Coordinates of C-alpha atoms and ligand atoms in Angstrom, one line a residue:
M1 CA -39.1 10.7 4.0
Q2 CA -36.7 13.1 5.4
H3 CA -35.4 15.7 2.9
V4 CA -31.8 15.4 1.9
D5 CA -29.8 18.6 2.6
N6 CA -27.0 18.5 0.3
D7 CA -26.1 22.2 0.6
A8 CA -25.4 22.1 4.3
L9 CA -22.0 22.3 5.9
I10 CA -22.7 18.7 6.7
P11 CA -24.8 17.3 4.2
N12 CA -27.5 15.0 5.7
N13 CA -31.1 13.4 5.7
V14 CA -31.7 13.7 9.5
G15 CA -32.9 17.3 9.7
L16 CA -29.6 18.9 11.0
A17 CA -30.9 22.5 10.3
D18 CA -33.8 22.1 13.0
D19 CA -31.6 20.9 15.7
R20 CA -29.3 23.7 16.5
R21 CA -27.6 22.1 19.4
L22 CA -26.8 18.7 17.5
L23 CA -25.7 20.9 14.7
R24 CA -23.6 22.9 16.8
A25 CA -21.8 19.8 18.6
L26 CA -21.2 18.2 15.0
E27 CA -19.9 21.6 13.4
H28 CA -17.7 21.6 16.6
W29 CA -16.4 17.9 16.1
Q30 CA -16.0 18.6 12.4
P31 CA -12.7 20.6 12.3
A32 CA -11.1 17.9 14.9
Y33 CA -12.2 15.4 12.0
L34 CA -10.5 17.2 9.4
R35 CA -7.5 17.6 11.6
W36 CA -7.2 13.8 11.9
W37 CA -7.8 13.2 8.2
Q38 CA -5.0 15.7 7.4
E39 CA -2.6 14.1 10.0
L40 CA -3.8 10.3 9.6
G41 CA -5.6 9.8 6.4
P42 CA -3.9 9.1 3.2
D43 CA -0.6 10.3 3.3
G44 CA 0.6 12.7 0.7
A45 CA -2.8 12.9 -1.0
L46 CA -4.3 16.1 0.1
A47 CA -3.7 17.8 -3.4
H48 CA -5.0 15.0 -5.5
E49 CA -8.1 15.3 -7.3
V50 CA -9.8 11.6 -7.2
Y51 CA -12.7 10.4 -9.1
L52 CA -14.9 9.6 -6.0
R53 CA -18.3 8.4 -5.6
T54 CA -20.3 10.9 -2.9
A55 CA -23.4 9.8 -1.2
I56 CA -26.1 12.2 -1.7
S57 CA -29.2 10.6 -1.2
V58 CA -30.5 7.2 0.2
E59 CA -32.9 6.5 -2.9
T60 CA -31.6 3.1 -4.4
S61 CA -31.9 4.6 -8.0
G62 CA -29.3 7.1 -7.4
W63 CA -27.7 7.9 -4.1
A64 CA -24.3 8.5 -5.4
H65 CA -22.7 11.1 -7.2
Y66 CA -19.4 10.5 -9.0
D67 CA -16.7 13.3 -9.8
F68 CA -13.4 14.6 -9.1
V69 CA -12.9 15.9 -5.5
R70 CA -9.8 16.7 -3.5
M71 CA -10.1 14.5 -0.4
P72 CA -10.1 17.0 2.2
E73 CA -12.9 18.5 0.4
Y74 CA -14.9 15.3 0.1
R75 CA -18.5 15.9 1.7
W76 CA -18.7 13.5 4.5
G77 CA -22.6 13.3 5.2
I78 CA -24.9 11.8 7.6
F79 CA -27.4 9.6 5.9
L80 CA -29.7 7.0 7.4
A81 CA -31.9 4.6 5.1
P82 CA -35.5 5.4 4.8
A83 CA -37.5 4.7 7.9
E84 CA -39.8 1.7 7.8
A85 CA -43.2 2.7 8.6
N86 CA -44.5 0.9 11.6
R87 CA -41.4 -1.0 12.1
V88 CA -41.3 -3.4 15.2
I89 CA -38.7 -4.8 17.1
P90 CA -37.7 -8.0 15.2
F91 CA -36.3 -10.2 17.8
G92 CA -35.5 -10.6 21.7
R93 CA -37.8 -10.1 24.6
H94 CA -39.2 -6.9 23.0
K95 CA -40.2 -8.8 19.9
G96 CA -43.2 -7.1 18.2
E97 CA -42.8 -3.7 20.2
P98 CA -42.6 -0.6 18.2
V99 CA -38.8 0.2 17.5
W100 CA -37.2 2.7 19.7
Q101 CA -36.4 6.1 18.3
D102 CA -34.5 7.1 21.4
V103 CA -32.0 5.2 23.4
P104 CA -34.0 3.1 25.9
G105 CA -32.4 4.0 29.3
E106 CA -31.7 0.6 30.7
Y107 CA -29.8 -0.3 27.6
R108 CA -27.9 2.9 27.4
T109 CA -24.5 1.3 28.3
E110 CA -24.6 -1.7 25.9
L111 CA -25.9 0.6 23.2
R112 CA -22.9 3.1 23.4
R113 CA -20.5 0.1 23.6
L114 CA -22.0 -1.4 20.4
I115 CA -21.7 2.0 18.6
V116 CA -18.2 3.0 19.8
T117 CA -16.8 -0.5 18.9
Q118 CA -18.2 -0.4 15.3
G119 CA -17.2 3.2 15.2
D120 CA -13.5 2.6 16.3
T121 CA -13.0 0.4 13.2
E122 CA -13.6 3.1 10.6
P123 CA -11.0 5.5 11.2
A124 CA -8.7 2.5 12.2
S125 CA -8.9 1.1 9.0
V126 CA -8.0 4.5 7.4
E127 CA -5.0 5.0 9.6
Q128 CA -3.8 1.4 8.7
Q129 CA -4.0 1.9 5.0
R130 CA -2.6 5.5 5.1
H131 CA 0.9 4.8 3.2
L132 CA -0.5 2.5 0.6
G133 CA -1.1 5.4 -2.0
A134 CA 2.8 5.4 -2.4
T135 CA 3.0 2.4 -3.7
C136 CA -0.3 1.7 -5.8
P137 CA -0.2 -0.7 -8.7
S138 CA -2.4 1.5 -10.8
L139 CA -4.3 4.6 -11.1
Y140 CA -7.6 2.4 -10.7
D141 CA -6.5 0.8 -7.9
L142 CA -5.4 4.1 -6.2
R143 CA -8.8 5.5 -6.5
N144 CA -10.6 2.5 -5.0
L145 CA -8.0 2.8 -2.0
Y146 CA -9.1 6.5 -1.6
Q147 CA -12.9 5.5 -2.3
V148 CA -12.8 2.9 0.6
N149 CA -10.9 5.5 2.8
V150 CA -13.3 8.1 2.4
E151 CA -16.3 5.9 3.1
E152 CA -14.8 4.5 6.4
G153 CA -14.5 8.2 7.1
R154 CA -18.1 8.5 6.4
H155 CA -18.9 5.5 8.7
L156 CA -17.2 7.0 11.4
W157 CA -19.4 10.3 10.9
A158 CA -22.5 8.0 10.9
M159 CA -21.5 6.5 14.4
V160 CA -20.4 9.9 15.5
Y161 CA -23.9 11.1 14.6
L162 CA -25.5 8.5 16.7
L163 CA -23.2 9.3 19.9
H164 CA -23.8 13.0 19.5
A165 CA -27.7 12.6 18.9
H166 CA -28.3 10.2 21.6
F167 CA -25.7 10.1 24.0
G168 CA -25.4 13.6 25.3
R169 CA -22.4 14.2 26.9
D170 CA -21.1 10.7 27.1
G171 CA -21.5 10.7 23.4
R172 CA -19.5 13.6 22.9
E173 CA -16.5 12.2 24.8
E174 CA -16.8 8.9 22.9
A175 CA -16.8 11.0 19.6
E176 CA -13.6 12.9 20.4
A177 CA -12.0 9.5 21.8
M178 CA -12.7 8.2 18.2
L179 CA -10.0 10.6 17.0
S180 CA -7.5 10.0 19.9
R181 CA -6.9 6.4 19.6
H182 CA -4.9 5.2 16.9
A183 CA -4.2 2.0 15.0
G184 CA -1.0 0.5 16.5
D185 CA -0.6 3.1 19.0
P186 CA 1.0 1.3 21.9
D187 CA -0.4 3.8 24.4
K188 CA -3.9 4.4 22.9
P189 CA -4.6 1.5 20.4
R190 CA -7.8 0.8 18.6
I191 CA -10.2 -1.5 20.6
L192 CA -9.9 -4.3 18.4
Q193 CA -6.7 -5.9 17.7
A194 CA -7.2 -6.6 13.9
F195 CA -7.5 -3.0 13.5
N196 CA -4.0 -2.3 15.0
E197 CA -2.1 -4.4 12.5
P198 CA -0.4 -2.5 9.8
T199 CA -1.5 -2.6 6.3
T200 CA 2.0 -2.3 4.7
D201 CA 1.5 -3.8 1.1
W202 CA -1.4 -4.2 -1.6
L203 CA -1.7 -7.8 -1.1
S204 CA -2.7 -7.0 2.4
F205 CA -4.9 -4.3 1.5
F206 CA -6.8 -6.6 -0.7
M207 CA -6.9 -9.3 1.8
F208 CA -8.2 -6.7 4.5
T209 CA -11.0 -5.5 2.2
F210 CA -11.8 -9.3 1.5
F211 CA -11.6 -10.5 5.1
Q212 CA -11.9 -7.2 7.4
D213 CA -14.5 -5.3 5.4
R214 CA -16.5 -8.6 5.4
D215 CA -16.4 -8.8 9.1
G216 CA -17.8 -5.2 8.8
K217 CA -20.4 -6.4 6.5
Y218 CA -21.6 -9.2 9.2
Q219 CA -21.3 -6.7 12.0
L220 CA -23.4 -3.9 10.4
A221 CA -26.1 -6.7 9.2
A222 CA -26.4 -7.9 12.8
L223 CA -26.6 -4.0 13.8
A224 CA -29.2 -3.2 10.9
E225 CA -31.6 -5.4 12.5
S226 CA -31.4 -3.3 16.1
G227 CA -34.5 -2.2 17.8
F228 CA -32.9 1.0 18.2
D229 CA -34.0 2.3 14.7
P230 CA -31.5 5.0 14.1
L231 CA -28.6 2.5 14.4
A232 CA -30.5 0.1 12.2
R233 CA -31.2 2.8 9.5
S234 CA -27.5 4.0 9.9
C235 CA -26.1 0.5 9.3
R236 CA -28.4 -0.2 6.3
F237 CA -27.1 2.7 4.5
M238 CA -23.5 1.9 5.4
L239 CA -24.1 -1.6 4.0
T240 CA -24.6 -0.2 0.6
E241 CA -21.1 1.1 0.7
E242 CA -19.5 -1.7 2.3
A243 CA -20.4 -3.7 -0.8
H244 CA -18.0 -1.8 -2.8
H245 CA -15.4 -2.3 -0.3
M246 CA -15.6 -6.1 -0.7
F247 CA -15.6 -5.8 -4.2
V248 CA -12.3 -4.2 -4.1
G249 CA -10.9 -7.0 -1.7
E250 CA -12.5 -9.7 -3.9
S251 CA -11.6 -8.6 -7.3
G252 CA -8.2 -7.4 -6.1
V253 CA -7.3 -11.0 -4.9
M254 CA -8.7 -12.4 -7.8
R255 CA -6.4 -10.3 -10.1
V256 CA -3.2 -11.1 -8.2
V257 CA -4.5 -14.9 -8.4
Q258 CA -5.1 -14.5 -12.1
R259 CA -1.6 -13.0 -12.6
A260 CA 0.2 -15.7 -10.6
C261 CA -1.7 -18.2 -12.9
E262 CA -0.5 -16.4 -16.0
K263 CA 3.1 -16.3 -14.8
V264 CA 3.1 -20.3 -13.7
D265 CA 1.7 -20.9 -17.3
E266 CA 4.3 -18.9 -19.1
H267 CA 7.4 -20.0 -17.0
K268 CA 6.4 -23.5 -16.3
T269 CA 6.9 -23.4 -12.5
A270 CA 5.1 -22.6 -9.3
D271 CA 8.1 -20.5 -8.2
I272 CA 7.3 -17.3 -10.0
R273 CA 9.0 -14.9 -7.5
P274 CA 12.2 -14.7 -9.8
Y275 CA 9.6 -13.6 -12.4
G276 CA 8.1 -10.8 -10.3
G277 CA 5.1 -12.6 -9.5
I278 CA 3.3 -13.3 -6.0
D279 CA 3.1 -17.3 -5.9
L280 CA 0.0 -18.9 -4.7
D281 CA 1.7 -20.2 -1.6
T282 CA 2.4 -16.8 -0.6
I283 CA -1.1 -15.8 -1.3
Q284 CA -2.4 -18.7 0.9
K285 CA -0.1 -17.4 3.8
W286 CA -1.5 -13.9 3.7
I287 CA -5.2 -15.7 3.5
N288 CA -4.1 -17.6 6.7
F289 CA -3.0 -14.4 8.6
H290 CA -6.0 -12.1 7.6
Y291 CA -8.4 -14.8 8.0
S292 CA -7.5 -15.8 11.4
I293 CA -7.2 -12.4 12.7
C294 CA -10.7 -11.6 11.3
L295 CA -12.3 -14.8 13.2
D296 CA -11.2 -13.1 16.6
L297 CA -13.3 -10.0 15.7
F298 CA -16.4 -12.1 16.3
G299 CA -15.5 -12.5 19.9
Q300 CA -15.8 -15.4 22.4
E301 CA -17.8 -18.6 21.1
E302 CA -19.8 -18.6 24.3
S303 CA -20.8 -15.0 25.5
T304 CA -23.3 -13.5 28.0
N305 CA -22.7 -10.1 26.5
A306 CA -23.8 -11.5 22.8
A307 CA -26.7 -13.1 24.5
N308 CA -27.7 -9.9 26.3
Y309 CA -27.4 -7.9 23.2
Y310 CA -29.6 -10.2 21.3
S311 CA -32.3 -10.5 24.2
M312 CA -32.4 -6.8 24.7
G313 CA -33.1 -6.3 21.3
L314 CA -30.1 -4.3 20.2
K315 CA -28.2 -6.7 17.8
G316 CA -29.7 -9.4 15.8
R317 CA -28.3 -12.1 13.3
F318 CA -27.4 -11.8 9.9
Q319 CA -30.6 -11.2 8.0
E320 CA -32.8 -11.9 11.2
T321 CA -36.0 -11.6 9.6
R322 CA -35.5 -14.5 7.1
I323 CA -34.7 -16.7 9.7
G324 CA -37.5 -19.3 10.3
D325 CA -37.6 -19.4 14.2
D326 CA -39.3 -17.4 17.0
H327 CA -36.4 -14.9 17.2
V328 CA -36.7 -15.0 21.0
L329 CA -34.8 -18.5 21.6
A330 CA -35.6 -18.9 24.9
D331 CA -35.0 -22.6 25.0
A332 CA -32.8 -23.0 21.8
V333 CA -29.5 -24.8 21.8
A334 CA -26.7 -24.4 19.6
H335 CA -23.2 -26.1 19.3
V336 CA -19.8 -24.2 19.3
P337 CA -16.4 -25.5 18.7
A338 CA -14.6 -26.1 22.1
L339 CA -11.4 -27.6 23.3
D340 CA -11.4 -30.8 25.5
G341 CA -8.0 -31.3 26.6
E342 CA -6.2 -32.1 23.5
R343 CA -9.4 -32.8 21.4
L344 CA -11.4 -30.5 19.3
V345 CA -14.9 -31.1 20.1
E346 CA -18.4 -29.3 20.0
R347 CA -20.1 -28.1 23.0
E348 CA -24.0 -27.6 23.5
V349 CA -24.7 -23.9 24.8
T350 CA -27.7 -21.8 24.7
A351 CA -28.4 -20.3 21.3
L352 CA -28.4 -17.1 23.0
K353 CA -25.0 -17.5 24.3
A354 CA -23.8 -18.7 20.7
M355 CA -24.6 -15.5 19.1
N356 CA -21.2 -14.8 18.2
E357 CA -20.4 -18.2 16.9
T358 CA -23.6 -18.1 14.8
L359 CA -22.5 -14.7 13.1
R360 CA -19.0 -16.1 12.7
S361 CA -20.4 -19.2 10.9
A362 CA -22.2 -17.1 8.4
Y363 CA -18.9 -15.1 7.8
V364 CA -16.9 -18.4 7.2
E365 CA -19.4 -19.5 4.7
D366 CA -19.3 -16.3 3.0
S367 CA -15.7 -15.9 2.9
Q368 CA -15.3 -19.7 1.6
R369 CA -17.6 -18.7 -1.4
G370 CA -15.0 -15.9 -2.2
I371 CA -12.2 -18.5 -1.9
D372 CA -14.0 -20.8 -4.1
R373 CA -14.0 -18.1 -6.9
F374 CA -10.2 -17.7 -6.4
N375 CA -10.1 -21.4 -6.9
K376 CA -12.1 -21.6 -10.2
I377 CA -9.3 -19.4 -11.6
I378 CA -6.6 -21.6 -10.5
R379 CA -8.5 -24.7 -11.9
D380 CA -9.2 -22.9 -15.3
H381 CA -5.3 -22.7 -15.7
G382 CA -5.0 -26.3 -15.0
I383 CA -3.1 -25.9 -12.1
D384 CA -3.3 -28.4 -9.1
V385 CA -3.3 -26.0 -6.2
T386 CA -6.6 -25.5 -4.0
L387 CA -6.4 -22.1 -1.7
R388 CA -8.1 -23.0 1.5
L389 CA -9.5 -21.0 4.8
P390 CA -7.6 -22.6 7.9
H391 CA -9.3 -24.2 10.4
R392 CA -10.7 -22.2 13.2
A393 CA -8.4 -23.2 15.8
F394 CA -5.3 -22.0 13.7
H395 CA -3.5 -18.8 14.9
R396 CA -6.3 -17.5 17.2
N397 CA -6.2 -15.2 20.0
I398 CA -9.7 -14.8 21.5
G399 CA -11.9 -17.8 22.3
A400 CA -11.8 -21.4 23.0
F401 CA -8.7 -21.7 20.7
A402 CA -6.8 -18.7 21.9
G403 CA -3.2 -19.6 22.2
V404 CA -3.6 -23.0 20.9
K405 CA -0.9 -24.3 18.6
A406 CA -2.9 -25.9 15.6
T407 CA -2.0 -26.4 12.0
P408 CA -4.1 -24.8 9.1
E409 CA -6.0 -28.3 9.0
G410 CA -6.7 -28.0 12.8
K411 CA -4.3 -30.8 14.1
L412 CA -3.1 -29.7 17.4
I413 CA 0.7 -29.5 17.8
S414 CA 3.4 -28.6 20.3
A415 CA 4.7 -25.2 20.7
E416 CA 7.9 -26.6 19.4
E417 CA 6.4 -27.7 16.1
W418 CA 4.5 -24.7 15.9
N419 CA 7.9 -22.5 16.1
R420 CA 9.5 -24.8 13.5
R421 CA 6.8 -24.5 11.1
R422 CA 4.9 -21.2 11.5
G423 CA 6.6 -19.7 8.9
D424 CA 5.2 -22.5 6.3
W425 CA 2.0 -21.1 7.2
L426 CA 2.0 -17.3 8.2
P427 CA 4.0 -14.6 6.2
T428 CA 7.6 -14.4 7.5
E429 CA 10.0 -11.4 7.3
A430 CA 11.3 -12.5 4.1
D431 CA 7.8 -13.0 2.6
R432 CA 6.9 -9.5 3.5
A433 CA 10.2 -8.1 2.4
F434 CA 9.5 -9.8 -0.9
V435 CA 6.0 -8.5 -1.3
S436 CA 7.0 -5.2 -0.3
S437 CA 10.0 -5.4 -3.0
L438 CA 7.2 -5.7 -5.6
M439 CA 5.3 -2.7 -4.5
R440 CA 6.4 0.2 -6.9
P441 CA 4.2 2.8 -7.8
V442 CA 2.4 2.7 -11.0
R443 CA 1.1 6.2 -11.8
E444 CA 0.3 6.2 -15.4
A445 CA -3.1 5.9 -16.8
G446 CA -4.0 2.5 -17.8
R447 CA -0.7 0.9 -16.8
M448 CA -0.9 -1.9 -14.2
A449 CA 2.0 -3.6 -12.0
D450 CA 3.3 -6.6 -13.2
W451 CA 2.1 -8.7 -10.3
I452 CA -1.5 -8.0 -10.9
A453 CA -3.8 -8.6 -13.9
P454 CA -5.9 -5.5 -14.9
P455 CA -9.7 -5.3 -13.7
K456 CA -12.3 -6.2 -16.2
R457 CA -13.9 -2.8 -16.3
G458 CA -13.5 0.4 -15.0
I459 CA -15.5 2.6 -12.7
H460 CA -18.9 3.9 -13.2
G461 CA -18.6 3.0 -17.0
K462 CA -15.4 4.8 -17.3
P463 CA -12.5 2.7 -19.0
V464 CA -9.9 1.0 -17.0
E465 CA -7.6 3.7 -18.7
F466 CA -9.3 6.5 -17.4
E467 CA -7.0 9.0 -15.4
Y468 CA -8.7 8.3 -12.0
V469 CA -6.4 10.3 -10.0
R470 CA -4.9 13.6 -11.1
F471 CA -1.8 14.6 -9.2
H472 CA -1.0 18.2 -8.4
Ligands
FE2_501 FE1 -16.9 0.9 7.4
FE2_502 FE1 -15.6 -1.1 4.7

């Protein structure tokens, strides 16, 4: 296996020291990255020392090191999961051929687009979350926010490495463009709309890491099957970090739900806002918003691009190698949701063109498993409320349901009814103002904002009361 060089200016296990040209290109990009971090990374956090995990290896037995770090000094490294000996392309028309170590010329454009689209989401999320530090509910949460942020930065590094190493001049230009597009910038927005929405409060942050990072997990898992081996190996290692992001999201929402239930118990009313709690109706609205914008991230239900990515062997399905079919899918069919006039129907399409929908379905199931865990907390408190994922047709901007007016149950309604009722389903200005009013910073070790329950345990064996962030 490739040796890990942790003392280099850019820690890596890709043999950078032996590739002068690539090393120079990345050392040239590094100061631009650091400038971006200082300008658009976590606001006001440059001097904080944060108890962070840093990737130092790709061994499952201990790939991470924990210590206090000032974030601009975080060592963003380039790590690929170990190469699998004799790996072959697992799907598509090249199935069974040896994986590519270099970009196949005929698929260059498609591969670059996939890498750029994935890469663009990484710095976007850091930009979206940059003001949250000012209103952290605890030091534990603040540390988790920063952990997610530095790892999204590392994911950008992972994609920028691929661009620099395999795409020559276009790759260098794309790497620069990653730092010039910005979340929510009207002139140079991020590529995908969900990555332009502001993340203004911590409930949104937990929903973001629950829903949006889960989209990340599914996209990375599909790319981890790629016949382009450096991409597959990059994504496989990124997935180990992604797991923590989803933990932050899921446990974060759970703690908000837990606190809501405690307040309902205590005050004998569902309307716990006067008591400083985030009520379950509000949590449902946040779910409706974040889930629906994340469904859009998977793209059109029927997609020629997605079919091509699969046939070319560039982007597979979730856990491709565990699926029991021929992995070529020349004649296979699938069903995708569609709209027939006023009716929601299913349409038969080729399985290849349904790739986006197949990935989206896996995501929907996975999201539901998380929601079930939230509902268990509510049930355990004897409260008669069930949180739900809204219907696929609800509040969509891409695909068959773009612009369709539907209730969270999937009933089609008129524009007039939508306008009248949308505030029952999606966060209103007043809801956002209320949630924001609770966002007051708690920066004393061991203390927790009143709207959220403490976590079950701390980070890496440290107690919850540990001083995870030291301010200077
Ligand atoms: Fe990421
Ligand atoms: Fe992530």
